[in-house]
Amino acid sequence: MTGNPRETALEIFQAGVKAADPYQAVADALDDVPTPALILAIGKAARRMAQAALARFAGVTCIVVTNYENASALEGASVMPAGHPVPDDNGALAAEAVMAALQSADGPILALISGGGSALLPAPAGQLTLADKAAVNALLLAAGMEIKAMNLIRQQLSDIKGGGMLRLAAPHQVTALILSDVIGDDLAAIASGPTVGPIGTAQDAIALLKYFDLWDQVPQVVRDHLQTPRDIEALPKATNVLVGSNSKSVAAMAAAAADVQVIATPIEGDVGDAAKMICDQAGVGITVWGGETTVLLQGTGRGGRNQELALRIAIEAKARGWEEWVCLQGGSDGRDGPTDAAGGLVDQGTLARIPNLDALLANNDSYAALQQAGDLVIIGATGTNVADLGVLIRTR
């Protein structure tokens, strides 16, 4: 570790990202996987996961669906870039290709699943269109809904999510290696559980939409779809294996320096509440944590939950009279919201470098605020995704 607290914070954060390396996670889990006839890699970490699988199973048909930032060519694979976090036409085309490949497979299937897969493979069910699903997705993101609730709703609107991949693959065996971006590692919630049973029912989805006052805002065809009774067949069984998670990355951050305190409870919920919780538990020294917070969108600015949380921590630290400290809050995928930043790296001088902070925060424009301060964390797409990581170094 360096003597510079900002550099040390970045090194600790990167130790957490490195621990979620998709290539190694998959390579370590392949010994018990039968030779597949088809490899499907879905999510932000899909390319690196597929690369490891192809190193073991060369020549096997392989389709990779990932976000644009991670969609470089991979020998032996068909790489299909798609929209995230809002589904787009390329995602619809990728979903069609995946569904066709599953239905025509002539042997075991290896599915490599990581976060982001839900938006990347929209596969609208019934009479729904991509525009309908995109409209719903935008509403869910703006409502500050946590990921498990969002995925419960998404599953009910898709032919792939909530175990749909298993129905399409039947009768062939499916083995899924899963890199978790969901706190608690509920396999049904990661990428909306394409190889796992659904989180809930259509009635649960309706209840959630009503609870968040979204029921009257979603397209009528979505309401009709959710209210139409459907026969639900039993899902074929699959082998689902968790190969990486947020908690493993937090442990790696804790091991990256001496005398590190870990906030044991994942940081979730509203960014304002989360900032208070972090500062309540962070003593003098180094503190690390993981989690995934939410932001209620009330403005039209650019930013993301990590950037806004970093600013909220700076505000909270000032209110508590902290004098010397630095905090890095970032997304393990290197992307926070619709920006090129992973998050923010703030310290005791950050707020003084942002003269119009209140107005920017009111407009959810955390990117512009951190850009003014020179405190954006821009590291590029990491090729992995295990939710968010944070580190705070406080000297006094």
CSV table of C-alpha atoms in Angstrom, one decimal:
chain,number,residue,atom,x,y,z
A,1,MET,CA,0.0,0.0,0.0
A,2,THR,CA,1.1,3.6,-0.7
A,3,GLY,CA,1.3,6.4,1.8
A,4,ASN,CA,-1.3,8.4,-0.1
A,5,PRO,CA,-4.8,7.7,1.3
A,6,ARG,CA,-6.6,8.2,-2.0
A,7,GLU,CA,-4.2,5.8,-3.8
A,8,THR,CA,-4.6,3.3,-0.9
A,9,ALA,CA,-8.4,3.5,-1.2
A,10,LEU,CA,-8.2,2.8,-4.9
A,11,GLU,CA,-5.8,-0.2,-4.4
A,12,ILE,CA,-8.2,-1.7,-1.8
A,13,PHE,CA,-11.2,-1.2,-4.1
A,14,GLN,CA,-9.3,-2.8,-7.0
A,15,ALA,CA,-8.5,-5.8,-4.8
A,16,GLY,CA,-12.2,-6.4,-4.4
A,17,VAL,CA,-12.7,-6.1,-8.2
A,18,LYS,CA,-9.8,-8.6,-8.8
A,19,ALA,CA,-11.4,-11.1,-6.5
A,20,ALA,CA,-14.4,-11.2,-8.7
A,21,ASP,CA,-12.4,-12.0,-11.8
A,22,PRO,CA,-14.9,-14.0,-14.0
A,23,TYR,CA,-12.2,-16.0,-15.8
A,24,GLN,CA,-10.7,-17.5,-12.7
A,25,ALA,CA,-14.2,-18.0,-11.1
A,26,VAL,CA,-15.3,-20.1,-14.0
A,27,ALA,CA,-12.0,-21.9,-14.6
A,28,ASP,CA,-12.1,-23.1,-11.0
A,29,ALA,CA,-15.6,-24.6,-11.4
A,30,LEU,CA,-15.3,-26.5,-14.6
A,31,ASP,CA,-14.0,-29.9,-13.3
A,32,ASP,CA,-17.5,-31.2,-12.6
A,33,VAL,CA,-19.2,-29.8,-15.7
A,34,PRO,CA,-20.1,-32.3,-18.5
A,35,THR,CA,-18.8,-31.4,-21.9
A,36,PRO,CA,-21.5,-29.1,-23.3
A,37,ALA,CA,-23.0,-29.0,-26.8
A,38,LEU,CA,-23.7,-25.3,-26.3
A,39,ILE,CA,-22.3,-22.5,-24.1
A,40,LEU,CA,-24.4,-19.4,-23.4
A,41,ALA,CA,-22.7,-16.5,-21.5
A,42,ILE,CA,-25.1,-13.8,-20.4
A,43,GLY,CA,-24.4,-10.6,-18.4
A,44,LYS,CA,-21.7,-7.9,-17.9
A,45,ALA,CA,-19.1,-10.6,-17.1
A,46,ALA,CA,-20.1,-12.8,-20.0
A,47,ARG,CA,-17.1,-12.4,-22.2
A,48,ARG,CA,-14.5,-13.3,-19.5
A,49,MET,CA,-16.6,-16.2,-18.3
A,50,ALA,CA,-17.0,-17.5,-21.9
A,51,GLN,CA,-13.2,-17.1,-22.4
A,52,ALA,CA,-12.5,-19.5,-19.5
A,53,ALA,CA,-15.1,-22.0,-20.7
A,54,LEU,CA,-13.8,-22.0,-24.3
A,55,ALA,CA,-10.2,-22.6,-23.0
A,56,ARG,CA,-11.6,-25.9,-21.6
A,57,PHE,CA,-14.2,-26.7,-24.2
A,58,ALA,CA,-12.7,-25.5,-27.5
A,59,GLY,CA,-14.9,-25.8,-30.6
A,60,VAL,CA,-18.2,-25.8,-28.7
A,61,THR,CA,-20.8,-23.4,-30.1
A,62,CYS,CA,-20.8,-20.3,-27.9
A,63,ILE,CA,-23.0,-17.2,-27.7
A,64,VAL,CA,-22.0,-14.2,-25.6
A,65,VAL,CA,-24.5,-11.5,-24.8
A,66,THR,CA,-23.0,-8.6,-22.9
A,67,ASN,CA,-23.2,-4.8,-22.6
A,68,TYR,CA,-21.6,-2.6,-25.2
A,69,GLU,CA,-18.5,-1.6,-23.1
A,70,ASN,CA,-17.5,-5.3,-22.6
A,71,ALA,CA,-18.4,-6.6,-26.1
A,72,SER,CA,-15.1,-7.1,-27.8
A,73,ALA,CA,-14.5,-10.0,-30.1
A,74,LEU,CA,-13.8,-13.4,-28.7
A,75,GLU,CA,-12.3,-16.2,-30.8
A,76,GLY,CA,-14.7,-19.1,-31.0
A,77,ALA,CA,-17.7,-17.2,-29.8
A,78,SER,CA,-20.5,-15.1,-31.3
A,79,VAL,CA,-20.4,-11.9,-29.2
A,80,MET,CA,-23.7,-10.0,-29.3
A,81,PRO,CA,-23.7,-6.5,-27.6
A,82,ALA,CA,-27.0,-5.2,-26.1
A,83,GLY,CA,-28.4,-2.4,-24.1
A,84,HIS,CA,-28.1,-2.0,-20.4
A,85,PRO,CA,-29.7,-0.9,-18.1
A,86,VAL,CA,-32.6,-0.2,-20.5
A,87,PRO,CA,-33.3,-3.0,-23.1
A,88,ASP,CA,-32.8,-2.2,-26.8
A,89,ASP,CA,-33.4,-3.8,-30.2
A,90,ASN,CA,-30.0,-5.6,-30.1
A,91,GLY,CA,-31.0,-7.2,-26.8
A,92,ALA,CA,-34.2,-8.4,-28.5
A,93,LEU,CA,-32.2,-9.9,-31.4
A,94,ALA,CA,-29.8,-11.5,-28.9
A,95,ALA,CA,-32.7,-13.0,-27.0
A,96,GLU,CA,-34.1,-14.5,-30.2
A,97,ALA,CA,-30.7,-16.0,-31.0
A,98,VAL,CA,-30.4,-17.5,-27.5
A,99,MET,CA,-33.9,-19.0,-27.6
A,100,ALA,CA,-33.2,-20.5,-31.0
A,101,ALA,CA,-29.9,-22.0,-29.8
A,102,LEU,CA,-31.5,-23.5,-26.8
A,103,GLN,CA,-34.3,-25.1,-28.8
A,104,SER,CA,-31.9,-26.6,-31.3
A,105,ALA,CA,-29.2,-27.8,-28.9
A,106,ASP,CA,-28.5,-31.5,-29.1
A,107,GLY,CA,-26.8,-32.1,-25.8
A,108,PRO,CA,-25.9,-30.6,-22.4
A,109,ILE,CA,-25.9,-26.8,-22.0
A,110,LEU,CA,-23.4,-24.7,-20.0
A,111,ALA,CA,-24.9,-21.3,-19.0
A,112,LEU,CA,-22.6,-18.6,-17.6
A,113,ILE,CA,-24.8,-16.1,-15.8
A,114,SER,CA,-23.8,-12.7,-14.4
A,115,GLY,CA,-25.4,-9.4,-13.4
A,116,GLY,CA,-27.0,-7.3,-16.1
A,117,GLY,CA,-28.4,-10.3,-17.9
A,118,SER,CA,-32.0,-9.3,-17.1
A,119,ALA,CA,-31.9,-6.1,-19.3
A,120,LEU,CA,-29.6,-7.6,-21.9
A,121,LEU,CA,-32.1,-10.4,-22.8
A,122,PRO,CA,-35.5,-8.8,-22.8
A,123,ALA,CA,-37.5,-11.6,-24.6
A,124,PRO,CA,-41.0,-10.1,-24.2
A,125,ALA,CA,-43.7,-12.6,-23.3
A,126,GLY,CA,-47.1,-12.9,-24.8
A,127,GLN,CA,-48.3,-9.8,-26.7
A,128,LEU,CA,-45.7,-7.6,-25.1
A,129,THR,CA,-43.2,-5.6,-27.2
A,130,LEU,CA,-39.7,-4.4,-26.5
A,131,ALA,CA,-41.1,-0.9,-26.1
A,132,ASP,CA,-43.4,-2.1,-23.4
A,133,LYS,CA,-40.6,-3.8,-21.5
A,134,ALA,CA,-38.3,-0.8,-21.9
A,135,ALA,CA,-41.1,1.5,-20.5
A,136,VAL,CA,-41.5,-0.8,-17.5
A,137,ASN,CA,-37.8,-1.0,-16.9
A,138,ALA,CA,-37.4,2.8,-17.0
A,139,LEU,CA,-40.2,3.1,-14.4
A,140,LEU,CA,-38.6,0.5,-12.1
A,141,LEU,CA,-35.2,2.2,-12.3
A,142,ALA,CA,-36.7,5.6,-11.5
A,143,ALA,CA,-38.7,4.4,-8.6
A,144,GLY,CA,-35.8,3.5,-6.4
A,145,MET,CA,-36.9,-0.2,-6.3
A,146,GLU,CA,-34.3,-2.7,-5.1
A,147,ILE,CA,-33.0,-5.3,-7.5
A,148,LYS,CA,-34.9,-8.3,-6.2
A,149,ALA,CA,-38.2,-6.5,-6.5
A,150,MET,CA,-37.4,-5.3,-10.0
A,151,ASN,CA,-36.4,-8.8,-11.1
A,152,LEU,CA,-39.6,-10.3,-9.7
A,153,ILE,CA,-41.6,-8.0,-12.1
A,154,ARG,CA,-39.2,-8.6,-15.0
A,155,GLN,CA,-39.5,-12.3,-14.7
A,156,GLN,CA,-43.3,-12.1,-15.3
A,157,LEU,CA,-42.8,-10.3,-18.5
A,158,SER,CA,-40.2,-12.5,-20.2
A,159,ASP,CA,-39.9,-15.9,-21.9
A,160,ILE,CA,-36.3,-16.4,-20.7
A,161,LYS,CA,-36.3,-15.1,-17.1
A,162,GLY,CA,-37.5,-17.0,-14.1
A,163,GLY,CA,-36.4,-20.4,-15.4
A,164,GLY,CA,-37.5,-19.8,-19.0
A,165,MET,CA,-34.1,-21.0,-20.2
A,166,LEU,CA,-34.7,-24.4,-18.7
A,167,ARG,CA,-38.0,-24.8,-20.5
A,168,LEU,CA,-36.5,-23.9,-23.8
A,169,ALA,CA,-33.5,-26.3,-23.2
A,170,ALA,CA,-35.6,-29.3,-22.2
A,171,PRO,CA,-34.9,-32.2,-22.2
A,172,HIS,CA,-31.2,-31.4,-22.1
A,173,GLN,CA,-29.2,-30.9,-18.9
A,174,VAL,CA,-28.4,-27.4,-18.0
A,175,THR,CA,-25.4,-26.5,-15.7
A,176,ALA,CA,-25.2,-22.8,-14.7
A,177,LEU,CA,-22.2,-21.1,-13.2
A,178,ILE,CA,-23.4,-17.9,-11.7
A,179,LEU,CA,-21.5,-14.7,-10.7
A,180,SER,CA,-23.7,-12.9,-8.2
A,181,ASP,CA,-24.4,-9.1,-8.3
A,182,VAL,CA,-27.3,-9.5,-5.8
A,183,ILE,CA,-26.8,-9.0,-2.1
A,184,GLY,CA,-27.7,-12.2,-0.3
A,185,ASP,CA,-26.9,-14.2,-3.5
A,186,ASP,CA,-30.5,-15.3,-4.2
A,187,LEU,CA,-29.9,-17.2,-7.5
A,188,ALA,CA,-33.5,-16.5,-8.6
A,189,ALA,CA,-32.7,-12.8,-8.6
A,190,ILE,CA,-29.4,-12.8,-10.4
A,191,ALA,CA,-30.1,-11.8,-14.1
A,192,SER,CA,-33.7,-12.5,-13.2
A,193,GLY,CA,-32.9,-16.2,-12.7
A,194,PRO,CA,-33.0,-17.7,-16.3
A,195,THR,CA,-31.9,-21.1,-14.9
A,196,VAL,CA,-33.8,-20.8,-11.6
A,197,GLY,CA,-37.5,-20.7,-10.6
A,198,PRO,CA,-39.2,-17.4,-10.4
A,199,ILE,CA,-39.0,-15.2,-7.3
A,200,GLY,CA,-42.7,-14.7,-7.2
A,201,THR,CA,-46.0,-14.7,-9.1
A,202,ALA,CA,-47.8,-12.4,-11.4
A,203,GLN,CA,-50.0,-11.4,-8.5
A,204,ASP,CA,-46.8,-10.5,-6.5
A,205,ALA,CA,-45.7,-8.3,-9.5
A,206,ILE,CA,-49.0,-6.5,-9.5
A,207,ALA,CA,-48.8,-5.9,-5.8
A,208,LEU,CA,-45.3,-4.4,-6.1
A,209,LEU,CA,-46.3,-2.1,-9.0
A,210,LYS,CA,-49.3,-0.9,-7.0
A,211,TYR,CA,-47.1,-0.4,-3.8
A,212,PHE,CA,-44.7,1.8,-5.8
A,213,ASP,CA,-47.6,3.7,-7.5
A,214,LEU,CA,-46.6,2.4,-10.9
A,215,TRP,CA,-49.6,0.2,-11.8
A,216,ASP,CA,-51.4,3.0,-13.6
A,217,GLN,CA,-48.2,4.1,-15.3
A,218,VAL,CA,-47.2,0.8,-17.0
A,219,PRO,CA,-48.6,0.2,-20.5
A,220,GLN,CA,-52.1,-1.3,-20.6
A,221,VAL,CA,-50.8,-4.4,-22.4
A,222,VAL,CA,-48.5,-5.1,-19.4
A,223,ARG,CA,-51.5,-4.9,-17.0
A,224,ASP,CA,-53.5,-7.2,-19.2
A,225,HIS,CA,-50.6,-9.7,-19.4
A,226,LEU,CA,-50.1,-9.8,-15.6
A,227,GLN,CA,-53.9,-10.2,-15.0
A,228,THR,CA,-54.3,-13.1,-17.6
A,229,PRO,CA,-54.3,-16.5,-15.9
A,230,ARG,CA,-51.6,-18.9,-17.1
A,231,ASP,CA,-50.9,-22.6,-16.6
A,232,ILE,CA,-47.5,-22.9,-15.0
A,233,GLU,CA,-45.7,-26.1,-15.7
A,234,ALA,CA,-43.1,-27.6,-13.4
A,235,LEU,CA,-39.6,-26.5,-14.2
A,236,PRO,CA,-36.9,-29.0,-15.4
A,237,LYS,CA,-34.1,-29.3,-12.9
A,238,ALA,CA,-30.7,-27.6,-13.4
A,239,THR,CA,-27.4,-27.6,-11.6
A,240,ASN,CA,-26.8,-24.0,-10.4
A,241,VAL,CA,-23.4,-23.1,-8.9
A,242,LEU,CA,-22.4,-19.8,-7.3
A,243,VAL,CA,-18.8,-19.0,-8.4
A,244,GLY,CA,-18.4,-15.3,-7.2
A,245,SER,CA,-20.2,-12.8,-5.0
A,246,ASN,CA,-20.1,-9.4,-3.4
A,247,SER,CA,-19.2,-10.9,0.0
A,248,LYS,CA,-16.1,-12.6,-1.5
A,249,SER,CA,-14.9,-9.3,-2.9
A,250,VAL,CA,-15.4,-7.5,0.5
A,251,ALA,CA,-13.3,-10.2,2.1
A,252,ALA,CA,-10.6,-9.6,-0.5
A,253,MET,CA,-10.7,-5.9,0.3
A,254,ALA,CA,-10.3,-6.7,4.0
A,255,ALA,CA,-7.3,-8.8,3.3
A,256,ALA,CA,-5.6,-6.1,1.2
A,257,ALA,CA,-4.5,-4.1,4.2
A,258,ALA,CA,-3.8,-4.5,7.9
A,259,ASP,CA,-6.3,-3.9,10.6
A,260,VAL,CA,-9.3,-3.4,8.3
A,261,GLN,CA,-12.8,-3.2,9.8
A,262,VAL,CA,-15.6,-4.9,7.8
A,263,ILE,CA,-19.2,-3.6,8.0
A,264,ALA,CA,-20.8,-7.1,8.2
A,265,THR,CA,-24.4,-6.1,7.1
A,266,PRO,CA,-24.6,-5.2,3.4
A,267,ILE,CA,-25.3,-1.6,2.7
A,268,GLU,CA,-28.7,-1.3,1.1
A,269,GLY,CA,-31.6,1.1,0.9
A,270,ASP,CA,-31.7,4.8,0.2
A,271,VAL,CA,-28.3,6.5,-0.3
A,272,GLY,CA,-29.0,9.1,2.4
A,273,ASP,CA,-29.8,6.4,5.0
A,274,ALA,CA,-26.8,4.3,3.8
A,275,ALA,CA,-24.4,7.2,4.3
A,276,LYS,CA,-25.5,7.6,7.9
A,277,MET,CA,-25.2,3.9,8.5
A,278,ILE,CA,-21.6,3.8,7.1
A,279,CYS,CA,-20.5,6.8,9.1
A,280,ASP,CA,-22.0,5.4,12.2
A,281,GLN,CA,-19.9,2.2,11.9
A,282,ALA,CA,-16.7,3.7,10.5
A,283,GLY,CA,-14.1,4.4,13.2
A,284,VAL,CA,-10.6,5.7,12.8
A,285,GLY,CA,-8.7,3.5,10.4
A,286,ILE,CA,-9.8,1.5,7.4
A,287,THR,CA,-13.4,0.4,6.9
A,288,VAL,CA,-14.8,-1.6,4.0
A,289,TRP,CA,-18.2,-2.8,2.9
A,290,GLY,CA,-20.3,-4.1,0.0
A,291,GLY,CA,-23.9,-3.7,-1.0
A,292,GLU,CA,-26.3,-2.1,-3.4
A,293,THR,CA,-28.2,1.1,-2.5
A,294,THR,CA,-31.1,2.9,-4.3
A,295,VAL,CA,-31.7,6.4,-5.4
A,296,LEU,CA,-35.1,8.0,-5.9
A,297,LEU,CA,-34.9,9.9,-9.1
A,298,GLN,CA,-36.4,13.4,-8.8
A,299,GLY,CA,-34.4,15.3,-11.4
A,300,THR,CA,-32.9,14.9,-14.9
A,301,GLY,CA,-29.2,14.9,-14.1
A,302,ARG,CA,-26.6,12.2,-14.8
A,303,GLY,CA,-25.2,10.0,-12.1
A,304,GLY,CA,-25.7,6.8,-10.3
A,305,ARG,CA,-26.2,5.3,-6.8
A,306,ASN,CA,-22.4,5.1,-6.1
A,307,GLN,CA,-21.6,8.7,-7.1
A,308,GLU,CA,-24.5,10.0,-5.0
A,309,LEU,CA,-23.6,7.8,-2.0
A,310,ALA,CA,-20.1,9.1,-2.1
A,311,LEU,CA,-21.4,12.7,-2.0
A,312,ARG,CA,-23.8,11.8,0.8
A,313,ILE,CA,-20.9,10.3,2.8
A,314,ALA,CA,-19.0,13.6,2.3
A,315,ILE,CA,-21.9,15.6,3.6
A,316,GLU,CA,-22.3,13.3,6.6
A,317,ALA,CA,-18.6,13.3,7.4
A,318,LYS,CA,-18.6,17.2,7.4
A,319,ALA,CA,-21.7,17.2,9.7
A,320,ARG,CA,-19.8,15.0,12.1
A,321,GLY,CA,-16.7,17.2,12.1
A,322,TRP,CA,-14.3,14.6,10.6
A,323,GLU,CA,-11.1,16.3,9.6
A,324,GLU,CA,-9.0,13.9,7.6
A,325,TRP,CA,-10.5,11.1,5.7
A,326,VAL,CA,-11.1,9.7,2.2
A,327,CYS,CA,-13.8,7.4,0.8
A,328,LEU,CA,-14.2,5.5,-2.4
A,329,GLN,CA,-17.6,4.2,-3.3
A,330,GLY,CA,-17.9,2.4,-6.7
A,331,GLY,CA,-19.5,-0.3,-8.8
A,332,SER,CA,-17.5,-3.4,-9.3
A,333,ASP,CA,-18.3,-3.3,-13.0
A,334,GLY,CA,-16.7,0.0,-13.5
A,335,ARG,CA,-20.0,1.6,-14.6
A,336,ASP,CA,-22.4,3.6,-12.3
A,337,GLY,CA,-25.7,4.4,-13.9
A,338,PRO,CA,-25.6,5.8,-17.5
A,339,THR,CA,-22.1,7.2,-17.0
A,340,ASP,CA,-18.4,6.3,-17.7
A,341,ALA,CA,-17.6,6.6,-14.0
A,342,ALA,CA,-17.5,3.7,-11.5
A,343,GLY,CA,-18.3,6.0,-8.6
A,344,GLY,CA,-16.7,8.7,-6.5
A,345,LEU,CA,-13.5,9.2,-4.5
A,346,VAL,CA,-14.2,11.9,-2.0
A,347,ASP,CA,-12.4,13.5,0.9
A,348,GLN,CA,-12.6,16.4,3.4
A,349,GLY,CA,-12.1,18.9,0.6
A,350,THR,CA,-14.7,17.6,-1.9
A,351,LEU,CA,-17.7,19.7,-0.8
A,352,ALA,CA,-15.7,23.0,-1.0
A,353,ARG,CA,-14.9,22.2,-4.6
A,354,ILE,CA,-18.6,22.0,-5.6
A,355,PRO,CA,-20.2,25.5,-5.2
A,356,ASN,CA,-23.7,24.4,-6.4
A,357,LEU,CA,-23.9,21.0,-4.7
A,358,ASP,CA,-27.5,21.4,-3.4
A,359,ALA,CA,-28.9,22.2,-6.8
A,360,LEU,CA,-26.9,19.4,-8.4
A,361,LEU,CA,-28.1,16.8,-5.9
A,362,ALA,CA,-31.7,18.0,-6.2
A,363,ASN,CA,-31.4,17.3,-9.9
A,364,ASN,CA,-29.7,13.9,-9.3
A,365,ASP,CA,-26.7,15.2,-11.1
A,366,SER,CA,-24.0,13.6,-9.0
A,367,TYR,CA,-21.7,13.1,-12.0
A,368,ALA,CA,-21.5,16.9,-12.6
A,369,ALA,CA,-20.9,17.5,-8.9
A,370,LEU,CA,-18.0,15.0,-8.7
A,371,GLN,CA,-16.6,16.2,-12.0
A,372,GLN,CA,-16.4,19.7,-10.6
A,373,ALA,CA,-14.5,18.4,-7.6
A,374,GLY,CA,-12.2,16.2,-9.7
A,375,ASP,CA,-13.4,13.2,-7.7
A,376,LEU,CA,-14.9,10.9,-10.3
A,377,VAL,CA,-13.5,7.3,-10.3
A,378,ILE,CA,-13.1,6.4,-14.0
A,379,ILE,CA,-11.4,3.0,-14.4
A,380,GLY,CA,-13.2,1.6,-17.5
A,381,ALA,CA,-15.4,-1.5,-17.7
A,382,THR,CA,-13.9,-4.2,-15.5
A,383,GLY,CA,-15.5,-7.2,-17.2
A,384,THR,CA,-17.1,-8.3,-13.9
A,385,ASN,CA,-20.1,-7.4,-11.8
A,386,VAL,CA,-20.7,-8.2,-8.1
A,387,ALA,CA,-22.6,-5.1,-7.1
A,388,ASP,CA,-20.9,-2.2,-5.2
A,389,LEU,CA,-17.9,-1.9,-3.0
A,390,GLY,CA,-16.8,0.9,-0.6
A,391,VAL,CA,-13.7,1.8,1.4
A,392,LEU,CA,-13.3,4.6,4.0
A,393,ILE,CA,-9.9,5.6,5.4
A,394,ARG,CA,-10.2,8.0,8.4
A,395,THR,CA,-7.2,9.4,10.2
A,396,ARG,CA,-9.0,11.9,12.5
